[in-house]
Amino acid sequence: MGTYARQNLVFERGEGAWLITPDGDRYLDFGSGVAVNVLGHAHPVLVAALTQQAGKLWHTSNLYRVEGQERLAERLVAATFADKVFFCNSGAEACEAAIKAARRYHYVDGNPQRWRIITYTGAFHGRTLATIAAGGNPKYLEGFGPAVEGFDQVPFGDIDATEQAITPETAAIMIEPTQGEGGVNVASAEFLRALRALCDKHGLLLILDEVQSGVGRCGKLFAHEWAGITPDLMPIAKGIGGGFPLGALLATEEAAKGLVPGTHGSTFGGNPLATAVGYAVLGAVLEPGFLEGVQQKALRMKQALASIKDSHPDLVEEVRGQGLLTGIKVKVLPADVVKAAIAEKLLVVGASDNVVRLLPPLNIADEEIAEAAQRLSRALDRLSATAT
Ligand code: PLP
């Protein structure tokens, strides 16, 4: 179907940060399948995890215990605030599960009238009917009938507006600690701490959507760790599967209490193949030194992008980012930058607010960062040349 405005590019193989076309052309991948391939392409540890599992067992459904799912859940629980994990296949499903969990929590608490959720401008939580309503982007809502009820949107980063939006019907606050699709907007640590305090004061659940910002992308295992707070519910996806479709909702025991048997489910969620890969990804990201490495590379990226901004003041307005979720705000159409980068065999991703995202694999080499910076610089030179 015509749901995507695709580039006319096809890749046959991947090697680390490189994607290779059938003709052998090599592209430097600073998109990572939109923040997914945290270990790059065809990482031997992930290939081994998947192929070993493929020879044993693919799928049994959630009618039975799934060993690999239990193993991954235990590791996620050990590494985070969470006590409970629900597995699904994508970010939108993980966000839907969070929305349902928040509503059910208040329902079983004797407060069924508390079902509304405060969300933020620039938010992106997926493309299901509930998650487009949560995101509130008119472009994604148009033509799909009445928006799912129950979302109250306030400006990103505005604590007063958040407090004013709380009513006796409010169940939760839902936010991405660092927005990706919305244009790489980093919520300040102070704002996130204030949200935690507001939730505690009013008995609300704090939902942190770490679908894009999580699994090392922002330099910590999860971005909220920079603020020293914990959520009650946290949808994740993208990076945790390293390229294999996998999502999850992480929760405290208390926040998960509404989701009793029969209230939610997924046929494929957390199947043996997906969780075998997820376990291997998490193991790699939790290796000693890995996240420090991401932070060092993030610094290099920031320096490289800052010097690109200095050398292209006509095109680059601002450098944004946290960890390796980085972006440049440009003064032309992001799609034009994406196209010019493709001409230099560099892959980058557009975002709202005139931002172009650079989302390399988290194990990117320093030389590859330097190479990407050169290619981006040449791409911007092309644009400058056509503008004059
Ligand atoms: N939440 C956030 C923060 C995202 O960035 C995305 C996807 O970009 C989603 C949810 C939806 O994830 P998916 O496309 O896997 O449904």
PDB file of C-alpha atoms and ligand atoms in Angstrom, residues 4 33-36 89-95 123-128 131 174-182 208-214 235-238 245-247 325 357, ligand 1:
ATOM      1  CA  TYR A   4       5.286   5.214   2.854  1.00  0.00           C
ATOM      2  CA  GLY A  33      16.202   1.582  10.899  1.00  0.00           C
ATOM      3  CA  VAL A  34      14.903   4.514  12.972  1.00  0.00           C
ATOM      4  CA  ALA A  35      16.818   3.889  16.191  1.00  0.00           C
ATOM      5  CA  VAL A  36      16.479   0.115  16.062  1.00  0.00           C
ATOM      6  CA  ASN A  89       5.856  -6.773  19.110  1.00  0.00           C
ATOM      7  CA  SER A  90       6.124  -3.040  18.569  1.00  0.00           C
ATOM      8  CA  GLY A  91       6.279   0.375  20.168  1.00  0.00           C
ATOM      9  CA  ALA A  92       2.664   1.273  19.492  1.00  0.00           C
ATOM     10  CA  GLU A  93       1.514  -1.935  21.143  1.00  0.00           C
ATOM     11  CA  ALA A  94       3.742  -1.256  24.142  1.00  0.00           C
ATOM     12  CA  CYS A  95       2.197   2.227  24.441  1.00  0.00           C
ATOM     13  CA  ALA A 123       4.652  13.516  21.143  1.00  0.00           C
ATOM     14  CA  PHE A 124       4.745  10.338  19.110  1.00  0.00           C
ATOM     15  CA  HIS A 125       3.457   7.103  20.592  1.00  0.00           C
ATOM     16  CA  GLY A 126       2.606   5.086  17.476  1.00  0.00           C
ATOM     17  CA  ARG A 127      -0.048   4.688  14.773  1.00  0.00           C
ATOM     18  CA  THR A 128      -2.877   2.728  16.400  1.00  0.00           C
ATOM     19  CA  THR A 131      -1.713   6.132  20.147  1.00  0.00           C
ATOM     20  CA  MET A 174       2.624  10.055  29.477  1.00  0.00           C
ATOM     21  CA  ILE A 175       5.793  11.505  27.994  1.00  0.00           C
ATOM     22  CA  GLU A 176       8.921  10.611  26.041  1.00  0.00           C
ATOM     23  CA  PRO A 177      11.881  11.740  28.172  1.00  0.00           C
ATOM     24  CA  THR A 178      13.545  12.609  24.883  1.00  0.00           C
ATOM     25  CA  GLN A 179      11.258  13.035  21.890  1.00  0.00           C
ATOM     26  CA  GLY A 180      12.542  11.463  18.686  1.00  0.00           C
ATOM     27  CA  GLU A 181       9.899  11.924  15.982  1.00  0.00           C
ATOM     28  CA  GLY A 182       8.933  15.293  17.463  1.00  0.00           C
ATOM     29  CA  LEU A 208       7.709   7.183  30.287  1.00  0.00           C
ATOM     30  CA  ASP A 209       7.687   6.155  26.629  1.00  0.00           C
ATOM     31  CA  GLU A 210      11.249   4.950  26.052  1.00  0.00           C
ATOM     32  CA  VAL A 211      10.508   3.218  22.750  1.00  0.00           C
ATOM     33  CA  GLN A 212      13.067   5.417  20.962  1.00  0.00           C
ATOM     34  CA  SER A 213      15.146   6.838  23.831  1.00  0.00           C
ATOM     35  CA  GLY A 214      15.736   3.523  25.618  1.00  0.00           C
ATOM     36  CA  PRO A 235       6.812   1.082  27.058  1.00  0.00           C
ATOM     37  CA  ILE A 236       9.913   0.000  25.140  1.00  0.00           C
ATOM     38  CA  ALA A 237      10.537  -1.506  21.672  1.00  0.00           C
ATOM     39  CA  LYS A 238      12.925  -0.603  18.804  1.00  0.00           C
ATOM     40  CA  PRO A 245      10.314  -7.036  16.192  1.00  0.00           C
ATOM     41  CA  LEU A 246       9.960  -6.912  19.980  1.00  0.00           C
ATOM     42  CA  GLY A 247       8.212  -4.567  22.375  1.00  0.00           C
ATOM     43  CA  LEU A 325      19.778  10.315  19.697  1.00  0.00           C
ATOM     44  CA  ARG A 357      18.131  12.868  13.025  1.00  0.00           C
TER      45      ARG A 357
HETATM   46  N1  PLP B   1       6.841   5.630  20.846  1.00  0.00           N
HETATM   47  C1  PLP B   1       7.921   6.302  20.409  1.00  0.00           C
HETATM   48  C2  PLP B   1       8.619   7.250  21.338  1.00  0.00           C
HETATM   49  C3  PLP B   1       8.394   6.107  19.106  1.00  0.00           C
HETATM   50  O1  PLP B   1       9.457   6.804  18.668  1.00  0.00           O
HETATM   51  C4  PLP B   1       7.725   5.191  18.266  1.00  0.00           C
HETATM   52  C5  PLP B   1       8.173   4.978  16.873  1.00  0.00           C
HETATM   53  O2  PLP B   1       8.864   5.756  16.288  1.00  0.00           O
HETATM   54  C6  PLP B   1       6.606   4.512  18.769  1.00  0.00           C
HETATM   55  C7  PLP B   1       6.199   4.739  20.058  1.00  0.00           C
HETATM   56  C8  PLP B   1       5.866   3.523  17.911  1.00  0.00           C
HETATM   57  O3  PLP B   1       6.642   2.401  17.693  1.00  0.00           O
HETATM   58  P1  PLP B   1       6.289   1.383  16.505  1.00  0.00           P
HETATM   59  O4  PLP B   1       6.535   2.074  15.226  1.00  0.00           O
HETATM   60  O5  PLP B   1       7.210   0.207  16.764  1.00  0.00           O
HETATM   61  O6  PLP B   1       4.854   1.003  16.682  1.00  0.00           O
END
